[in-house]
Amino acid sequence: MLKYQQIAAEIEKYIEDNDLQQGDKLPVLEALMAQFKVSKSTVTKSLDLLEKKGIIFQVRGSGIFVRKHKRKGYISLLSSQGFKKNLEDFHITAKVIELAVRKPTRQAADNLNIELDADVYHVKRVRYINGQTLCFEESYYNKSIITYLNKEIVSDSIFDYIQEGLGLKVGFSDSFLHVGELNKTEAKYLGLKTGAPKLYVESIFHLTNGQPFDFSKITYNYEQSQFFVQTNSYLL
Amino acid sequence: MLKYQQIAAEIEKYIEDNDLQQGDKLPVLEALMAQFKVSKSTVTKSLDLLEKKGIIFQVRGSGIFVRKHKRKGYISLLSSQGFKKNLEDFHITAKVIELAVRKPTRQAADNLNIELDADVYHVKRVRYINGQTLCFEESYYNKSIITYLNKEIVSDSIFDYIQEGLGLKVGFSDSFLHVGELNKTEAKYLGLKTGAPKLYVESIFHLTNGQPFDFSKITYNYEQSQFFVQTNSYLL
């Protein structure tokens, strides 16, 4: 972790520890420099990171303010951290339905940008939140990048393993969302009725070098899941 | 528009005009500086903006690459631009169901951070895509900020008017998503069956100074809508 990331984490912790609310003002730049004993450019980088992450907003000539939505238990659609981080107050578990090395489907090959005769890890899991089904997940991992998986790994956080175990750097992702009705298989895994509403999300995760390594299809239990998205003004 | 924003727009146009695809390499920094006749720091700021917006990704020691998802007709959940920008290849229209000045509901007052006896513009619209219903929208605008609306304005893009007509600066937003079943009223407006699946999104839009000005509740026609979300590695 770089210095400015560390300071950003400390400012975030300060906001948490003091239970600061949306609109609350943070100390001025000079005070933060003194408090953390770092240069102006480091504090500026830390604040820019916190702004990108939707933790604060800066108003020119006016100050630095806390940005915090008030609702708990929502899954961020902007995080690649996985559920464990988003829903840390909840008990998240996974049941592995399938773990196999196989050839990709055409759809998986297209999204992973690999040939049809390449090898992929094919993983199917049901994830649970406090004992209720949260989602049914089907993923394809490019085996030339994700060289090894086993049942113990996929029972827990695959992304933690990819970063800490394999030492890979997870970069950006693209997700595509549709709403529809559960088919028979999805309904069975989620313990809901066929035809009940679903949120269906296809995601492609890339390494920081741009290589796609994971193509995932997730079907959410609409009774257990709710989501949030924060935008910043630079997106205008 | 600042210089670096203008250069960013030009680079984005260059990618469009040349139909560059995901993974295609852009000219090196020095070449961009020469092409646009600007300093290194301006090009760097332009590239950072394009990276935040998910248009490019930069790989240290390797270059600048195009980032472009391949699917058309998806609504970005990260844009505050409204549908017109997202779905510019489509014909988007609006039918106004209600436009009135009234007192806010408790929910609207809470989300807009105003008193129950403050005035709001209450707007209900059905929006159409190529003649099909896209969504049913109910919005509350803080009248002390959005001082004037009329039927002609709300028949078109309210956000364009807010920025260009009222000269306000739209900042960040928070959105909360749920999947559920259409109630009778929603089904009627969308021309679907009661109980059909829906995506329901509550959003709070803020000015750049942090003041919330719009609380919107949107119910999407699941047959006509699909969404995308791009993430960046700094969110890890």
XYZ file of C-alpha atoms in Angstrom:
472
model
C 0.000 0.000 0.000
C 1.388 3.404 -0.971
C 1.610 6.275 1.532
C -1.379 8.203 0.120
C -3.513 5.034 0.135
C -2.557 4.470 3.763
C -3.507 8.051 4.702
C -6.771 7.655 2.782
C -7.530 4.527 4.804
C -6.774 6.422 8.028
C -9.056 9.313 7.089
C -11.775 6.787 6.249
C -11.258 5.169 9.647
C -11.419 8.590 11.314
C -14.810 9.192 9.649
C -16.040 5.783 10.835
C -14.670 6.082 14.370
C -16.228 9.518 14.843
C -19.450 8.420 13.150
C -19.353 11.494 10.893
C -22.436 11.973 8.738
C -23.064 13.235 5.221
C -22.267 16.957 5.036
C -20.026 16.968 8.124
C -16.890 18.993 7.531
C -13.430 17.458 7.770
C -10.395 19.364 9.101
C -8.752 21.663 6.543
C -5.845 20.488 4.388
C -3.191 22.015 6.639
C -4.649 20.289 9.705
C -4.670 16.915 7.903
C -1.027 17.469 6.848
C -0.092 18.100 10.468
C -2.223 15.273 11.847
C -0.728 12.642 9.518
C 2.720 14.255 9.197
C 2.718 14.163 5.385
C 3.193 16.624 2.531
C 0.444 18.614 0.860
C 0.711 16.531 -2.321
C 0.208 13.281 -0.370
C -2.894 14.604 1.431
C -4.234 15.901 -1.897
C -3.782 12.460 -3.490
C -5.440 10.807 -0.482
C -8.424 13.165 -0.740
C -8.724 12.589 -4.497
C -8.819 8.841 -3.886
C -11.487 9.235 -1.186
C -13.504 11.428 -3.546
C -13.312 8.821 -6.332
C -14.434 6.196 -3.860
C -17.421 8.316 -2.851
C -16.302 8.774 0.773
C -15.950 12.562 0.665
C -16.688 15.503 -1.609
C -14.623 18.651 -1.968
C -16.131 22.077 -2.524
C -13.698 24.621 -3.893
C -13.219 27.502 -1.450
C -15.447 25.858 1.100
C -13.898 22.650 2.399
C -13.908 18.880 2.525
C -17.134 17.130 3.486
C -18.182 13.621 4.378
C -20.251 11.787 1.832
C -22.059 8.832 3.313
C -25.271 7.205 2.292
C -27.452 6.226 5.176
C -28.617 2.787 4.169
C -27.047 -0.416 5.452
C -26.952 -3.851 3.866
C -26.722 -2.707 0.269
C -24.267 -4.360 -2.129
C -22.090 -1.891 -4.023
C -22.267 -2.405 -7.768
C -18.974 -0.557 -8.041
C -16.813 -2.737 -5.902
C -14.705 -5.626 -7.068
C -14.127 -6.548 -3.449
C -16.821 -9.178 -3.424
C -19.668 -9.481 -0.977
C -17.571 -10.136 2.075
C -16.368 -6.536 2.168
C -19.739 -5.037 1.203
C -21.730 -7.030 3.647
C -19.227 -7.329 6.430
C -21.895 -7.142 9.105
C -23.495 -10.267 7.656
C -22.491 -13.894 7.588
C -21.648 -14.826 3.978
C -21.021 -18.452 2.984
C -20.754 -20.407 -0.267
C -21.768 -23.913 -1.366
C -19.817 -25.278 -4.331
C -22.026 -26.977 -6.936
C -19.324 -27.534 -9.528
C -15.597 -27.059 -9.944
C -14.061 -28.474 -13.123
C -11.515 -27.787 -15.835
C -13.262 -27.727 -19.211
C -13.488 -25.951 -22.575
C -15.369 -22.626 -22.498
C -18.783 -22.043 -23.990
C -18.714 -19.720 -27.010
C -20.087 -16.929 -24.814
C -17.375 -17.452 -22.190
C -14.637 -17.661 -24.859
C -15.842 -14.405 -26.447
C -15.954 -12.575 -23.136
C -12.592 -13.927 -21.954
C -11.071 -13.292 -25.375
C -9.722 -16.860 -25.638
C -10.001 -19.725 -28.143
C -12.690 -22.383 -27.864
C -10.048 -25.055 -27.174
C -8.423 -23.145 -24.289
C -8.912 -24.417 -20.733
C -11.101 -22.701 -18.150
C -12.054 -23.378 -14.569
C -15.821 -23.670 -14.494
C -17.249 -22.825 -11.060
C -20.864 -22.924 -9.918
C -21.732 -21.730 -6.432
C -24.706 -20.756 -4.349
C -23.899 -17.960 -1.918
C -25.755 -17.456 1.333
C -26.360 -14.450 3.552
C -27.226 -15.243 7.161
C -28.326 -18.695 5.986
C -30.632 -17.412 3.194
C -29.710 -17.805 -0.472
C -28.167 -14.604 -1.821
C -27.252 -15.621 -5.383
C -26.446 -18.381 -7.814
C -23.130 -17.797 -9.550
C -21.568 -19.411 -12.621
C -18.012 -18.349 -13.465
C -15.379 -19.137 -16.064
C -11.750 -18.410 -15.170
C -9.063 -18.366 -17.858
C -6.806 -21.207 -16.680
C -3.692 -19.747 -18.301
C -4.051 -16.860 -15.796
C -5.856 -18.466 -12.876
C -3.621 -21.513 -12.960
C -4.978 -23.306 -9.897
C -8.206 -23.544 -7.918
C -9.497 -26.156 -5.530
C -12.668 -26.773 -3.592
C -11.423 -25.141 -0.408
C -10.498 -21.953 -2.283
C -13.810 -21.666 -4.126
C -15.725 -22.281 -0.881
C -14.279 -18.988 0.328
C -13.327 -15.728 -1.422
C -11.823 -16.518 -4.852
C -10.769 -12.869 -5.289
C -8.786 -12.854 -2.042
C -6.946 -15.958 -3.273
C -6.310 -14.466 -6.742
C -4.731 -11.380 -5.223
C -3.004 -12.818 -2.176
C -2.353 -16.400 -3.269
C -1.560 -15.918 -6.940
C -0.264 -12.348 -6.534
C -2.319 -11.030 -9.468
C -3.554 -7.456 -9.697
C -7.289 -7.175 -10.261
C -8.061 -4.141 -12.412
C -11.293 -2.957 -13.980
C -14.567 -4.742 -14.668
C -17.582 -4.383 -16.949
C -20.997 -5.536 -15.731
C -24.245 -5.929 -17.652
C -27.541 -6.093 -15.753
C -30.937 -7.397 -16.767
C -34.106 -7.967 -14.840
C -36.172 -11.029 -15.694
C -37.899 -14.122 -14.369
C -36.162 -17.068 -12.709
C -35.899 -20.218 -14.795
C -36.391 -23.626 -13.207
C -32.712 -24.265 -12.381
C -32.147 -20.818 -10.871
C -35.354 -21.106 -8.842
C -34.228 -24.461 -7.482
C -30.831 -23.173 -6.351
C -32.285 -20.018 -4.818
C -35.243 -21.758 -3.180
C -37.738 -19.490 -4.963
C -40.575 -20.095 -7.406
C -39.940 -20.376 -11.150
C -41.001 -17.064 -12.693
C -40.141 -14.987 -9.622
C -38.219 -11.745 -10.403
C -34.459 -11.840 -10.696
C -31.549 -9.524 -11.191
C -29.111 -11.162 -13.580
C -25.594 -9.721 -13.861
C -22.866 -10.680 -16.331
C -19.413 -9.384 -15.415
C -16.005 -9.480 -17.040
C -13.079 -8.875 -14.686
C -9.699 -7.794 -16.033
C -6.212 -7.657 -14.595
C -4.603 -4.215 -14.404
C -2.860 -5.054 -17.711
C -6.280 -5.349 -19.383
C -6.437 -9.156 -19.701
C -9.890 -10.569 -18.917
C -9.555 -13.452 -16.450
C -13.082 -14.059 -15.112
C -16.463 -14.140 -16.835
C -19.253 -14.475 -14.265
C -23.025 -14.802 -14.486
C -24.830 -14.101 -11.221
C -28.522 -14.480 -10.511
C -29.663 -12.719 -7.333
C -32.401 -13.657 -4.915
C -34.516 -10.489 -5.145
C -35.782 -10.921 -1.596
C -32.280 -10.859 -0.100
C -30.425 -8.394 -2.279
C -30.379 -4.657 -2.711
C -27.747 -2.589 -4.400
C -26.275 0.860 -4.434
C -24.331 2.911 -6.923
C -22.588 6.216 -6.270
C -21.647 8.573 -9.068
C -19.277 11.486 -9.167
C -19.616 14.741 -11.018
C -16.707 13.983 -13.357
C -19.000 11.484 -15.050
C -21.101 14.301 -16.407
C -14.930 23.407 -20.347
C -11.316 23.388 -19.148
C -8.438 22.625 -21.523
C -7.843 19.090 -20.225
C -11.573 18.303 -20.484
C -11.539 19.535 -24.069
C -8.510 17.367 -24.930
C -10.193 14.405 -23.224
C -13.269 14.953 -25.416
C -11.043 15.101 -28.496
C -9.259 11.870 -27.603
C -12.657 10.241 -27.018
C -13.784 11.467 -30.452
C -10.551 10.121 -31.986
C -11.358 6.677 -30.523
C -14.919 6.860 -31.906
C -13.926 8.156 -35.345
C -11.291 5.481 -35.782
C -13.596 2.819 -34.336
C -10.841 1.662 -31.965
C -11.652 -1.464 -29.979
C -10.915 -2.653 -26.466
C -7.183 -3.314 -26.108
C -6.166 -1.105 -29.052
C -3.148 1.011 -28.196
C -3.288 4.800 -28.273
C -0.318 6.972 -29.330
C 2.290 7.509 -26.594
C 2.134 10.549 -24.311
C 4.684 12.547 -26.338
C 2.708 11.956 -29.539
C -0.521 13.143 -27.877
C 1.261 16.247 -26.552
C 2.428 17.049 -30.101
C -0.918 16.204 -31.708
C -2.931 18.462 -29.384
C -0.179 21.027 -28.792
C -0.494 20.885 -24.996
C 1.797 20.270 -22.039
C 2.520 16.922 -20.460
C 0.508 17.817 -17.352
C -2.576 18.642 -19.456
C -2.391 15.359 -21.388
C -1.887 13.489 -18.113
C -4.992 15.120 -16.612
C -6.976 14.330 -19.775
C -5.901 10.682 -19.623
C -6.771 10.435 -15.911
C -10.245 11.774 -16.663
C -10.712 9.265 -19.505
C -9.560 6.487 -17.200
C -12.070 7.530 -14.504
C -14.798 7.566 -17.136
C -13.872 4.041 -18.250
C -12.821 5.056 -21.779
C -9.179 3.972 -21.518
C -6.848 2.110 -19.190
C -3.198 2.836 -18.594
C -0.606 0.148 -17.999
C 2.576 1.389 -16.401
C 5.573 0.870 -18.690
C 3.385 -0.474 -21.437
C 1.039 2.217 -22.749
C -2.457 3.601 -23.004
C -5.214 1.308 -24.232
C -8.805 1.667 -25.324
C -11.421 0.337 -22.976
C -14.746 -0.204 -24.675
C -17.483 -2.643 -23.892
C -19.037 -4.207 -26.954
C -22.715 -4.043 -26.109
C -25.044 -1.364 -27.441
C -28.304 -0.073 -25.968
C -27.344 -0.422 -22.316
C -28.107 2.375 -19.858
C -25.123 3.405 -17.747
C -25.868 3.296 -14.040
C -22.949 5.661 -13.504
C -24.062 8.557 -15.613
C -26.045 11.543 -14.433
C -26.472 12.554 -18.050
C -29.904 11.013 -18.320
C -31.078 8.565 -20.954
C -30.774 10.872 -23.903
C -26.993 10.679 -23.790
C -26.873 6.965 -22.956
C -29.334 5.915 -25.573
C -28.524 8.453 -28.224
C -29.186 5.992 -31.046
C -32.757 5.624 -29.781
C -35.761 7.875 -29.810
C -36.550 8.879 -26.190
C -39.742 10.757 -25.330
C -41.645 11.604 -22.149
C -45.322 11.899 -21.259
C -46.059 14.112 -18.243
C -48.590 12.593 -15.843
C -48.257 15.200 -13.128
C -46.483 18.478 -12.493
C -47.400 20.324 -9.301
C -45.986 22.326 -6.413
C -46.767 20.582 -3.146
C -45.383 19.596 0.267
C -42.986 16.633 0.229
C -43.760 13.169 1.566
C -41.750 12.290 4.653
C -39.530 10.053 2.519
C -38.878 12.872 0.024
C -38.220 15.384 2.817
C -35.733 13.000 4.458
C -33.884 12.356 1.226
C -33.837 16.017 0.179
C -32.878 17.069 3.701
C -35.727 19.630 3.902
C -38.632 20.333 6.273
C -42.074 18.821 5.741
C -43.544 22.279 5.072
C -41.012 23.199 2.361
C -42.170 23.333 -1.266
C -41.238 20.769 -3.884
C -42.020 20.257 -7.530
C -43.667 16.856 -7.828
C -43.225 15.355 -11.294
C -44.556 12.084 -12.643
C -43.577 10.953 -16.111
C -43.657 7.907 -18.317
C -40.620 7.725 -20.569
C -40.646 5.909 -23.888
C -37.935 4.336 -26.012
C -38.783 3.963 -29.691
C -42.441 4.172 -28.739
C -42.261 1.453 -26.027
C -42.511 2.315 -22.324
C -39.044 2.519 -20.767
C -39.855 3.619 -17.227
C -42.269 5.289 -14.841
C -40.618 8.100 -12.917
C -41.706 10.020 -9.837
C -39.476 12.904 -8.758
C -39.364 15.546 -6.041
C -37.315 18.689 -6.719
C -36.440 21.074 -3.888
C -38.192 24.246 -5.073
C -35.794 26.542 -3.233
C -33.095 25.240 -5.619
C -35.087 24.271 -8.710
C -37.103 27.464 -8.642
C -39.083 26.974 -11.827
C -40.378 24.108 -13.982
C -43.136 23.955 -16.545
C -44.761 21.294 -18.672
C -42.617 21.945 -21.707
C -39.414 21.586 -19.663
C -40.475 18.346 -17.989
C -41.574 16.908 -21.348
C -37.923 17.080 -22.355
C -34.637 16.718 -20.424
C -35.009 18.272 -16.960
C -31.266 17.904 -16.330
C -30.331 19.829 -19.456
C -32.603 22.640 -18.250
C -31.186 22.567 -14.712
C -27.652 22.948 -16.007
C -28.180 25.186 -19.016
C -31.313 27.072 -18.042
C -30.790 27.496 -14.296
C -26.997 27.399 -14.499
C -26.678 24.916 -11.636
C -23.828 22.425 -11.305
C -24.965 18.853 -10.934
C -22.553 16.938 -8.710
C -22.721 13.461 -7.259
C -25.611 11.048 -6.826
C -26.521 8.022 -4.707
C -28.771 5.322 -6.142
C -30.431 2.378 -4.428
C -31.683 -0.556 -6.493
C -34.202 -3.258 -5.720
C -35.787 -5.933 -7.853
C -39.437 -6.735 -7.231
C -42.864 -7.159 -8.756
C -44.874 -4.392 -10.443
C -47.833 -3.080 -8.482
C -51.086 -2.223 -10.229
C -50.294 1.464 -10.860
C -46.807 0.795 -12.196
C -48.115 -2.009 -14.416
C -50.751 0.304 -15.846
C -48.245 3.032 -16.731
C -45.763 0.575 -18.222
C -48.367 -1.488 -20.085
C -47.266 -4.696 -18.358
C -49.008 -7.204 -16.087
C -49.253 -6.639 -12.331
C -46.656 -8.901 -10.726
C -44.220 -8.749 -13.662
C -40.569 -8.185 -12.654
C -39.289 -4.671 -12.149
C -36.106 -2.826 -11.423
C -36.860 -0.052 -8.965
C -34.243 2.669 -8.433
C -34.276 5.471 -5.854
C -31.756 8.225 -6.531
C -30.674 11.363 -4.741
C -28.917 13.948 -6.899
C -26.737 16.640 -5.323
C -25.258 19.875 -6.575
C -21.462 20.109 -6.532
C -21.795 21.926 -3.180
C -23.408 18.804 -1.700
C -27.022 20.052 -1.552
C -29.561 17.401 -2.573
C -31.978 18.847 -5.143
C -33.754 15.832 -6.690
C -35.162 12.655 -5.153
C -36.356 10.293 -7.877
C -38.057 6.909 -7.868
C -37.880 5.084 -11.185
C -39.564 1.812 -12.111
C -38.154 0.241 -15.282
C -39.890 -1.874 -17.875
C -37.739 -5.004 -17.646
C -38.399 -5.901 -21.269
C -36.983 -2.615 -22.568
C -34.138 -1.862 -20.199
C -30.662 -3.209 -19.619
C -27.874 -1.594 -17.702
C -24.130 -1.510 -17.461
C -21.645 -0.550 -14.794
C -17.916 -0.122 -15.236
C -15.533 -0.244 -12.311
C -11.957 0.889 -11.952
C -9.171 -0.721 -9.994
C -8.965 2.154 -7.506
C -12.228 0.885 -6.071
C -10.444 -2.169 -4.733
